[in-house]
Every structure is written in C-alpha cells, then in structure tokens.
Short mmCIF file of C-alpha atoms and ligand atoms in Angstrom, two decimals:
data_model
loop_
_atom_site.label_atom_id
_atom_site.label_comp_id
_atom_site.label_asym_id
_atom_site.label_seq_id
_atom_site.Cartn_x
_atom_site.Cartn_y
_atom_site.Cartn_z
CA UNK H 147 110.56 114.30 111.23
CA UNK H 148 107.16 112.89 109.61
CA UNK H 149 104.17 114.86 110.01
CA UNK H 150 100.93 112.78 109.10
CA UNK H 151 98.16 114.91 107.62
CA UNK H 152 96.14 113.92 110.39
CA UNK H 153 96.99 112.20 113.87
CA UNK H 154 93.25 110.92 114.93
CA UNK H 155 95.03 109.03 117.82
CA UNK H 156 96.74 111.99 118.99
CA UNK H 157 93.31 113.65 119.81
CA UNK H 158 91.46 110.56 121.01
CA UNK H 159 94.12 110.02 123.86
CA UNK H 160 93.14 113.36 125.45
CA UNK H 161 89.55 112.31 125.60
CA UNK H 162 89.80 108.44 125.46
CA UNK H 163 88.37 107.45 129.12
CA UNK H 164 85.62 109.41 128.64
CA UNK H 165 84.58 108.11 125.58
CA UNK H 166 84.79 104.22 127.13
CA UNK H 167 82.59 105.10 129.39
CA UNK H 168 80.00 107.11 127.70
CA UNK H 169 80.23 104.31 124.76
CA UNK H 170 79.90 101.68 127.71
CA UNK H 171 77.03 103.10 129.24
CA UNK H 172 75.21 102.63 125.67
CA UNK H 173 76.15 98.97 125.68
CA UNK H 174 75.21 98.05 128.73
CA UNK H 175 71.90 100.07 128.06
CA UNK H 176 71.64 98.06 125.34
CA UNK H 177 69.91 100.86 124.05
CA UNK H 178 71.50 100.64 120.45
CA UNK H 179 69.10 102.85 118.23
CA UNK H 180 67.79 106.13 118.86
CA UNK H 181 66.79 107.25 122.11
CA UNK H 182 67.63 109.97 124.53
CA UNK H 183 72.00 110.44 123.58
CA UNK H 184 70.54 110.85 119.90
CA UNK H 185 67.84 113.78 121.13
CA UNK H 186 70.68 115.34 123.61
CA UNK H 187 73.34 115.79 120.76
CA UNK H 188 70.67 117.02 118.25
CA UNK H 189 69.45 119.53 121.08
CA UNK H 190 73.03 120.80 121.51
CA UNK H 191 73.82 120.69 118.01
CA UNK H 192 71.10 122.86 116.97
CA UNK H 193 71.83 124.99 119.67
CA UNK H 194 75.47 125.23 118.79
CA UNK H 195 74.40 126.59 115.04
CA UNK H 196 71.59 128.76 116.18
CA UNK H 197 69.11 126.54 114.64
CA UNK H 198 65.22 125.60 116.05
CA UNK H 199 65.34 122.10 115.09
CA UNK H 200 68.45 119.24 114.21
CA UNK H 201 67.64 115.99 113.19
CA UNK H 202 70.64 113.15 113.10
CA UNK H 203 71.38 110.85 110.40
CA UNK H 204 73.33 108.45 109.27
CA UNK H 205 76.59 110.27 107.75
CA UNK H 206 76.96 113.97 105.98
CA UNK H 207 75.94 112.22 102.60
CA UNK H 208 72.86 111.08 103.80
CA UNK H 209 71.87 114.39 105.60
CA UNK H 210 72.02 116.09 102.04
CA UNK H 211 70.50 113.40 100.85
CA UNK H 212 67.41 113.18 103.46
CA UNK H 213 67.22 117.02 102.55
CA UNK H 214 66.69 116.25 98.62
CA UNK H 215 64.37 114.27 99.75
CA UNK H 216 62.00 115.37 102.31
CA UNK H 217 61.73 118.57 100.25
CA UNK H 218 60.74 116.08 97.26
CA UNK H 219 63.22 117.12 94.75
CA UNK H 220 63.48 114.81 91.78
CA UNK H 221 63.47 113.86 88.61
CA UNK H 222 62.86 116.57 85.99
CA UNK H 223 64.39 119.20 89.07
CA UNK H 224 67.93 121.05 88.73
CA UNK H 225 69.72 121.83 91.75
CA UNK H 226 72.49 124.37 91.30
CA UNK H 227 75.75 123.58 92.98
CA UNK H 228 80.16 124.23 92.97
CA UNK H 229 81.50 121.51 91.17
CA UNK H 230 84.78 121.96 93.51
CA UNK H 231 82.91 119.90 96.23
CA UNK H 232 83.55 116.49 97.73
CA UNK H 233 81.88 114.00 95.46
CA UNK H 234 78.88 113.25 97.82
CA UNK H 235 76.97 116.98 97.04
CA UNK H 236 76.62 116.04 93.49
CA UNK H 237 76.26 112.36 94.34
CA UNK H 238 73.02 113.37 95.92
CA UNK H 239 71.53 115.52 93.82
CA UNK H 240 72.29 112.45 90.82
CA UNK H 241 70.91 110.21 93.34
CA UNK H 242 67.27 111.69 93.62
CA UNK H 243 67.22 112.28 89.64
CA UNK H 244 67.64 115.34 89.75
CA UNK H 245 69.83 117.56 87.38
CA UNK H 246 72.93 118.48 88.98
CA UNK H 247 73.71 122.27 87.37
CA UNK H 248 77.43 123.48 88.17
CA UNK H 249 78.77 127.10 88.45
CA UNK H 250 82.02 128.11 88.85
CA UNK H 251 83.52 129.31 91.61
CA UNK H 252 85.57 132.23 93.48
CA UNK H 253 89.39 131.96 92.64
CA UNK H 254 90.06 133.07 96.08
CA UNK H 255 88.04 131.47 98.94
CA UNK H 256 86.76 128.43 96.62
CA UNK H 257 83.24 128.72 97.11
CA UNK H 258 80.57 129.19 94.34
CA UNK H 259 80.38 132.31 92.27
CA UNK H 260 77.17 133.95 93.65
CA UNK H 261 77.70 136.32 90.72
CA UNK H 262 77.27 133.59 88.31
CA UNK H 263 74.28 132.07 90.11
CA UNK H 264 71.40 133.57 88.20
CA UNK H 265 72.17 132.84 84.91
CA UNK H 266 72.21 129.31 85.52
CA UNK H 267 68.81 129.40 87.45
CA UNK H 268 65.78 127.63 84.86
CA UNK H 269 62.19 127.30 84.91
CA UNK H 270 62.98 123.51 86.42
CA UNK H 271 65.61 124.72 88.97
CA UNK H 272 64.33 123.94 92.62
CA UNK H 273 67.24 124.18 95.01
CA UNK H 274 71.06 126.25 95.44
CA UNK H 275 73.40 124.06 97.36
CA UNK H 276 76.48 125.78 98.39
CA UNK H 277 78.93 123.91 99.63
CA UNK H 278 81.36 125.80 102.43
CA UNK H 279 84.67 124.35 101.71
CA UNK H 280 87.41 123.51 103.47
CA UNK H 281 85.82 125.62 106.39
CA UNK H 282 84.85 128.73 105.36
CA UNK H 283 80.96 129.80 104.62
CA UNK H 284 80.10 130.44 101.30
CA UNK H 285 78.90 134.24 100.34
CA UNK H 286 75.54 133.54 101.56
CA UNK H 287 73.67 136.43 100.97
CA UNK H 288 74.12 137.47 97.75
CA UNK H 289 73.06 133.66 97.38
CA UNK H 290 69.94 133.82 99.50
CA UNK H 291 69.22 137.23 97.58
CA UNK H 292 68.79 134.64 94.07
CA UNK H 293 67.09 132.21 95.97
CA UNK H 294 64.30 134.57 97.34
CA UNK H 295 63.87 136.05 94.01
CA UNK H 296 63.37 132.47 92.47
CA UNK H 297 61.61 130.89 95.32
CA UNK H 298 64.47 128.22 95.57
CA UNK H 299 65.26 126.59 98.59
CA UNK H 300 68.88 126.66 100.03
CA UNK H 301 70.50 123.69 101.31
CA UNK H 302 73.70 124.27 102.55
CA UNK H 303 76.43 121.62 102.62
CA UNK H 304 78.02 122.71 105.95
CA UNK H 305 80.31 119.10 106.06
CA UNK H 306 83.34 120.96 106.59
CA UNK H 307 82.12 123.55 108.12
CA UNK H 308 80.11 122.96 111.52
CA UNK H 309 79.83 126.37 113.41
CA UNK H 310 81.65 128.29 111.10
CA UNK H 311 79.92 131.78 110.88
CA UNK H 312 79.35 134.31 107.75
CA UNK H 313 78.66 138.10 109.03
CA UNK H 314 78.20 136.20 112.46
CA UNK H 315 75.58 133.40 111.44
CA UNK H 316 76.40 130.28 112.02
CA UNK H 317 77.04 127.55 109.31
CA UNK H 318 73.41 125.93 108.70
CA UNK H 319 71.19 129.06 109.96
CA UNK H 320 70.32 130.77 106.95
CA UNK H 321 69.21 128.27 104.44
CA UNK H 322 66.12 126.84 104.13
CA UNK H 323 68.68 123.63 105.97
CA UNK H 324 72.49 122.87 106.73
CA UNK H 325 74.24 119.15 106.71
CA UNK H 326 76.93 118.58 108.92
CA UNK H 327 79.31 115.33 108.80
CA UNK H 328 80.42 113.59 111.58
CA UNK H 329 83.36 111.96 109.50
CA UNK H 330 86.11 111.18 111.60
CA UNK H 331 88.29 113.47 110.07
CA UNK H 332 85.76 116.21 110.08
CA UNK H 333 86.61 119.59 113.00
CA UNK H 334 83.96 117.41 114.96
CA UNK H 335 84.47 113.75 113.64
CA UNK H 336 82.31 110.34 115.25
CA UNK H 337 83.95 106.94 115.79
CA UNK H 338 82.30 105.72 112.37
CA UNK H 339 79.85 107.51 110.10
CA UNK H 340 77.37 110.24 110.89
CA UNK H 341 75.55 113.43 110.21
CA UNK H 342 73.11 116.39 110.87
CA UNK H 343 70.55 118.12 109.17
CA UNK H 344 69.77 121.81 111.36
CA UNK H 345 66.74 123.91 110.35
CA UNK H 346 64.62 126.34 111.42
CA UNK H 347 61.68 125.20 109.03
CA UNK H 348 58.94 123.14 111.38
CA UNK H 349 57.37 121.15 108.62
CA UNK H 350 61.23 120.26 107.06
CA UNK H 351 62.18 119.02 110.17
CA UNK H 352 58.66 116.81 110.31
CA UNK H 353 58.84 115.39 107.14
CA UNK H 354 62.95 114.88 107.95
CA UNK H 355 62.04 113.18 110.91
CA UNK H 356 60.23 110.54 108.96
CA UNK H 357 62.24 110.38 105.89
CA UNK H 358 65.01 109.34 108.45
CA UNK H 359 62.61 106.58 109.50
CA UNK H 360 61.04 104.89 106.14
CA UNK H 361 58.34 107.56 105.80
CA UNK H 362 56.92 105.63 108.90
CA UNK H 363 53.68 107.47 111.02
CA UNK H 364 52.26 105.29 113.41
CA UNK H 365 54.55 101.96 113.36
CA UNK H 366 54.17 100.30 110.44
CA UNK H 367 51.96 102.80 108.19
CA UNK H 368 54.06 105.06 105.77
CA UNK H 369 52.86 107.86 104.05
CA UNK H 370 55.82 108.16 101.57
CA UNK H 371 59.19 106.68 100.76
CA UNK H 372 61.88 107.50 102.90
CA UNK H 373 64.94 105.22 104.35
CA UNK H 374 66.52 104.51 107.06
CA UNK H 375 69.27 107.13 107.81
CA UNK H 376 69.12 106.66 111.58
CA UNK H 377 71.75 108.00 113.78
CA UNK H 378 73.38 106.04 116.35
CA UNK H 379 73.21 106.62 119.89
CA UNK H 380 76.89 105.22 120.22
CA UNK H 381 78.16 107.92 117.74
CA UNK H 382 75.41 110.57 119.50
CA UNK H 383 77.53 109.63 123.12
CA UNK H 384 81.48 109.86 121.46
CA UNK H 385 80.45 113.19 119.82
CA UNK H 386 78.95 114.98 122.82
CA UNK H 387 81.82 114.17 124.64
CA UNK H 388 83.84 115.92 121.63
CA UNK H 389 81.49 118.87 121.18
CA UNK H 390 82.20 120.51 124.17
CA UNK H 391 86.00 120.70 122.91
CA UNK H 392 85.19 121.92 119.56
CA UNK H 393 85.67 125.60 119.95
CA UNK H 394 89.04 124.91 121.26
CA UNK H 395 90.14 122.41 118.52
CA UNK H 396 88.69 125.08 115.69
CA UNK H 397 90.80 127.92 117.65
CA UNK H 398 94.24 125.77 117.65
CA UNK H 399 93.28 125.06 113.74
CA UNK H 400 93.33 128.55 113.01
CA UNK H 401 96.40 129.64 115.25
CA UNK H 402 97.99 126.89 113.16
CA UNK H 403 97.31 128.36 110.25
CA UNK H 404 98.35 132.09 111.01
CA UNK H 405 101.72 129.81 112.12
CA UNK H 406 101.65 128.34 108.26
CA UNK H 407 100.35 132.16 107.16
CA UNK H 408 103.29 133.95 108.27
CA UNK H 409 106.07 131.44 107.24
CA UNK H 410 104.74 131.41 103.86
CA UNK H 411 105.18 135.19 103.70
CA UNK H 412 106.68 136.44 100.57
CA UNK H 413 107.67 133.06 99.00
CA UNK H 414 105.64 131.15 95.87
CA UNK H 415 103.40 129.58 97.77
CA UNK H 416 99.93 130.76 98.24
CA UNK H 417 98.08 131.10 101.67
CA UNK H 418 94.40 130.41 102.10
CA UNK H 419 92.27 133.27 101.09
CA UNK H 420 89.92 133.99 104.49
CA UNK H 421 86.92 136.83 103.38
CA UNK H 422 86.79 139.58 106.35
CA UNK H 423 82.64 138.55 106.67
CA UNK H 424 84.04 134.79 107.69
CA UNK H 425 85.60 133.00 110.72
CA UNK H 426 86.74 129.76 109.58
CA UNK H 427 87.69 126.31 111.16
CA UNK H 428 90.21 125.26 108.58
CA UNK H 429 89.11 121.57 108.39
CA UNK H 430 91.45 122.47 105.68
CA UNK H 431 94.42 124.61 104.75
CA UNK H 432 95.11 124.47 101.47
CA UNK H 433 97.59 126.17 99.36
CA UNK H 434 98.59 126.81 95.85
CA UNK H 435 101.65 125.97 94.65
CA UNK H 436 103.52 126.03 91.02
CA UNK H 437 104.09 122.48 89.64
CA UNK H 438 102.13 121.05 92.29
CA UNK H 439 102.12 117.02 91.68
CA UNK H 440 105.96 117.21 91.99
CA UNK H 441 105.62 119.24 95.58
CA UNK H 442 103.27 116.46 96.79
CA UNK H 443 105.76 113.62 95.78
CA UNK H 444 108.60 115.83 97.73
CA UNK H 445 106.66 116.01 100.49
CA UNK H 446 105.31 112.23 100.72
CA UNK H 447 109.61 111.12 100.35
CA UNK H 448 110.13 113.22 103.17
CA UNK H 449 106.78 111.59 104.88
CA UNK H 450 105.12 114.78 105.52
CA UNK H 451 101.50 113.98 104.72
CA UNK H 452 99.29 115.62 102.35
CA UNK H 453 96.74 115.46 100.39
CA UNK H 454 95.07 116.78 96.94
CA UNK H 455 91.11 118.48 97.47
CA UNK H 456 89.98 117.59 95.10
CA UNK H 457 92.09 116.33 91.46
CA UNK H 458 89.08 116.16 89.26
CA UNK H 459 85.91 118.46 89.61
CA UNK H 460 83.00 117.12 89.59
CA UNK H 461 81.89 117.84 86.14
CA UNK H 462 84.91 116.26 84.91
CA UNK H 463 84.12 112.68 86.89
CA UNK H 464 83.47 109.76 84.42
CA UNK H 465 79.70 109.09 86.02
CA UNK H 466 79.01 112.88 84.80
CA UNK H 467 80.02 112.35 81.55
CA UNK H 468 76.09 112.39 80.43
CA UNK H 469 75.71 115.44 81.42
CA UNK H 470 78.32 116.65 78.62
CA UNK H 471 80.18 119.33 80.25
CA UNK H 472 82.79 119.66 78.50
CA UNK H 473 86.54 120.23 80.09
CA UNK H 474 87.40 124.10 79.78
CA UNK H 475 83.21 125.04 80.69
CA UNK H 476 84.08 125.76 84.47
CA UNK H 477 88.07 127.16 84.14
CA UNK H 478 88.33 128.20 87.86
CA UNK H 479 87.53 124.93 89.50
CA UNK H 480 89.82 123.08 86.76
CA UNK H 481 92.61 125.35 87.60
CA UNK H 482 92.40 125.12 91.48
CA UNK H 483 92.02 121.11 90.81
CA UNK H 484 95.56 121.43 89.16
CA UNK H 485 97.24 123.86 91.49
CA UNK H 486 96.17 123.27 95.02
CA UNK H 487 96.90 120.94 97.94
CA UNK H 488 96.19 120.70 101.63
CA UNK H 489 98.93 120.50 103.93
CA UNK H 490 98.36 119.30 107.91
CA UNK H 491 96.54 121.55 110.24
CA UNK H 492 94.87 119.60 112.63
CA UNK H 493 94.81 120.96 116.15
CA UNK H 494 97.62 118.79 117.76
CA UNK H 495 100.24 119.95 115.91
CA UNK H 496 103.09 121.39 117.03
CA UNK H 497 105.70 124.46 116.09
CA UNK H 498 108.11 121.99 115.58
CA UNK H 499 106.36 120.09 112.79
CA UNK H 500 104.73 123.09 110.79
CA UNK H 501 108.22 124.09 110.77
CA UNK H 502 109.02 120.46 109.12
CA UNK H 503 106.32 120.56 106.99
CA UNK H 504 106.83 124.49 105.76
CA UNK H 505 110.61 123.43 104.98
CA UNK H 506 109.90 121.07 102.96
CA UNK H 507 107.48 122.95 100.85
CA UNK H 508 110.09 125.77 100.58
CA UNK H 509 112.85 123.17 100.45
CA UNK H 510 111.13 121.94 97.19
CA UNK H 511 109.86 125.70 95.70
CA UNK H 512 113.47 127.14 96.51
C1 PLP F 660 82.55 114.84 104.08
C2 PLP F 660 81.68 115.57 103.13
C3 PLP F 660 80.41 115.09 102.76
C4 PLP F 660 79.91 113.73 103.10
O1 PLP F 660 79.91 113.39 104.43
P1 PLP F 660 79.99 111.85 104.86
O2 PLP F 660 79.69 111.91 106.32
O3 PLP F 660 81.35 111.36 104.55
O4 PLP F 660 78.93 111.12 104.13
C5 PLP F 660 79.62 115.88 101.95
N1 PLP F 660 80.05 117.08 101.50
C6 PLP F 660 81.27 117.55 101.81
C7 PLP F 660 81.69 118.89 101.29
C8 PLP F 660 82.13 116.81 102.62
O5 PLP F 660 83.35 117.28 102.90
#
C-alpha cells in the first residue's frame, strides 16, 4: 500500500463545491484585493484564538515579518529564538537586521528551553520568539515571566500551531502577537500562500495595519516604510470555508496519533512527547528513531511518505555562518536534527494505512 505524507486532494474533495463557488463569487466580484471576505476571516480568526484584533497577510513568513517590523526591530536589536524552527523565524529576524540569538531547546516536546532563556537575554535584546512546533505551544509562561522582567516583547510563531492551547489559551493570545500560516499543508492550509498576525495590542494592530499596506495613511502619504503583505480575498473565501472544519480535522489528527501512540508501544521507536498543560494539533507527528536516514530510505522503497523536520538547525545553515556558532554550541537541537522524522498524520487517513506505515517502521527497526 503507499501512504503519501500528505493527501491535499483527499481533503479538498470533501469541500470542493463549496470552495468553486465561494472562489467564484470573488471573481465575478471582481473584487480581487481586500475587502469584506478579508475582514470576515480576520474577525473569525481572531475570534477563534481569543484575540481583540487579526490582521491578514500575505503568508506565515510575512506575518512574522510585518511583526519585526511594525514593532521597529532592527539593526543593532537581538531577538531570541529555537534554532529547531522552519527556516522562515530566523529568516525574519536576519531580514530586519536584527541579531538572531538561538537557545536550545527541550529534548522532549522540541520547543525552546525557557530555562535557558535568561542567560541569553542582553542589553540589545528586544524580542523572544518561540516557535510552537509541530503543534504543540511552547512553555509560555515561564517565557512571558523573562519577558516581563526584561520588558521584551513576545512574538509567537504559531505557523504550526493555529488554535492550539497552553493551560487553555489559545496559540497567539498571550504574546505581545501570534503568526499563523495559511500554507497549504498547514492544520488550516489556503489554495496558495497566506497568513495572520492576532493581537490584543490596539496600537500593534494600527501600525500592522499599515505596515501591511506600504506605511500608507491617507492614499498616497506614508508615514514609514512598510510593504505590501496584503491578503487575498480569494484565499480569505477558500479558508473560511475550511475554518469551520478545523476542529474536526485537528481532532482526527490527534486520534491518529493515539492510533500511531499505541502501536509504537514498547518497541525502539519514540512517540511524540505531548506536556499535560498542552492540547496539540499534530500538524506533525514526529518520532525518533535509531539510525534514522536508513528508516527514511526503507520507508520511501516501500512508498510510505515521510519527511525529515528539520536536517540542519538553523545555526548550522550556511547563510548563518557569520554569526559563528559553532556545531556542538546547541547539542539538543543537533541531536533531534539527526534522530527524528515525521511520519503521515493528516486527518484522512485511515486504520488501514497507519497500520502500513507503522509496519514498515517496525519492519525496518525489527
Ligand atoms: C510554515 C512556517 C512558517 C512560514 O509560513 P509561510 O506561510 O510558509 O511563509 C514560519 N514558521 C514556521 C514554524 C512554519 O512552520
């Protein structure tokens, strides 16, 4: 049987005639940017992470990116972040000039270290950005407890993570912001690129509002530099048809995973790590297996798809090297680069192939 690590096709058919004709209803609007299906999913987004005020953008890079910006972080700044992160967190941080500063993170859940937080706060550090991998919130208070102290402001990379909760919060709420992603192959993914900044700060969400829009207050007078990170109203109209659905995709995501938890019992392989204060919604399940580059090549002959998050850390990455971290400075993240890998666990699947996929995983560990 082949098992793809993700079927996008398999979920679009259950919602596909719907999305024609919300996407046709744009077109023949001819209402292309902006507008009213823009304002409606930011209104239900915010709403759906307990947030005042949600601003959409151009794609989950961009929202960080937007944030960096509006809260005029920049050159001669540090921003402390995980350095086991999809590329675009630290991409972002580079991109504004500031100093990306990496901790290390938790063994067990992935996330940054808040323990190790403080000692890598400066006199130039201006921002924490936690990133909640693979799903599952971050340890946000101890983190919010350092960023009080220190007067930093907390963005929170919530890509993976939309309306995921920590002690019952929601994903976004409690930093100063939180960036969602709209990536199709995000829990809640657009048909193209997208994003979301959420906040409960009223003069963030001003200055994001124009930072979105070149800075621009009337037409054609700008107070500062911003960009254009617009959202479009055809990716505002396929996700509010989706968002509705999301609970229910994030709730088959995790029943897939207690499938994957309990079949895994006892053997070598080892299951995600989910902290009692979280309820994740898996946009990953990864494991850790021994000899782990020679699993994946099993498991790709026998077409079962899967897929390594992420092989290098970001202090490792060649466009880093000025930055001289030095391989060895950050041993967790190194050794979860070399040891894990995510196997399928999107919400279609069936009993059937998790029982493909587990068997050859145990097929290959013995
Ligand atoms: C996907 C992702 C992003 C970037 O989102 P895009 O919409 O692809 O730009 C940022 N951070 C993390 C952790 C992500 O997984």
């Amino acid at each position: 049987m082949q098992v793809p690590l993700l079927d996008l096709k398999a979920q679009y058919a259950t919602i596909k005639d719907e999305v024609l004709a919300a996407v046709a209803e744009v077109l023949e609007s001819q209402r292309c940017i902006g507008g009213p299906k823009v304002e409606e999913l930011e209104k239900q987004i915010a709403q759906a992470s307990d947030c005042k005020y949600a601003v959409g953008v151009s794609s989950g890079t961009d929202a960080l990116l937007s944030c960096l910006m509006s809260l005029q972080i920049g050159p001669g700044d540090e921003v402390i972040t995980t350095p086991f992160t999809f590329f675009a967190t630290i991409g972002c941080i580079a991109r504004v000039g500031a100093k990306p500063v990496f901790v290390d993170i938790d063994p067990k859940t992935y996330n940054i270290d808040p323990d190790l937080i403080e000692a890598a706060v400066t006199k130039k550090t201006k921002a924490i950005m936690p990133v909640h991998l693979f799903g599952q919130m971050a340890e946000m208070d101890p983190i919010m407890d350092v960023a009080d102290r220190y007067n930093l402001a907390v963005i929170e990379d919530a890509a993976q993570s939309i309306t995921s909760t920590y002690k019952d919060r929601k994903a976004g709420s409690i930093g100063t912001a939180g960036c969602f992603s709209f990536f199709p192959s995000k829990n809640l993914g657009g048909i193209g690129d997208g994003g979301m900044v959420v906040t409960n700060d009223e003069a963030l969400y001003k200055r994001l509002v124009l930072t979105r829009n070149h800075g621009m207050e009337p037409k054609y007078y700008h107070k500062f530099v911003g960009a254009n990170f617009r959202l479009d109203p055809i990716q505002a109209v396929a996700l509010l048809v989706k968002l509705p659905h999301l609970d229910d995709w994030s709730q088959a995501r995790r029943e897939n995973a207690a499938y994957y938890d309990r079949k895994f019992k006892g053997t070598a392989v080892g299951t995600p790590y989910i902290s009692p204060d979280c309820k994740t919604i898996y946009n990953q399940y990864c494991i850790r297996v021994p000899r782990r580059d020679e699993v994946v090549a099993h498991l790709q002959a026998n077409h079962i798809g899967c897929e390594i998050y992420y092989p290098v850390p970001a202090h490792l990455q060649e466009c880093f090297a000025y930055l001289g971290c030095k391989e060895g400075s950050l041993p967790v993240s190194e050794k979860a680069a070399k040891e894990i890998m995510a196997l399928p666990i999107y919400p279609e699947l069936t009993d059937e192939m998790q029982d493909a996929v587990v068997a050859a995983v145990l097929d290959f560990l013995g």
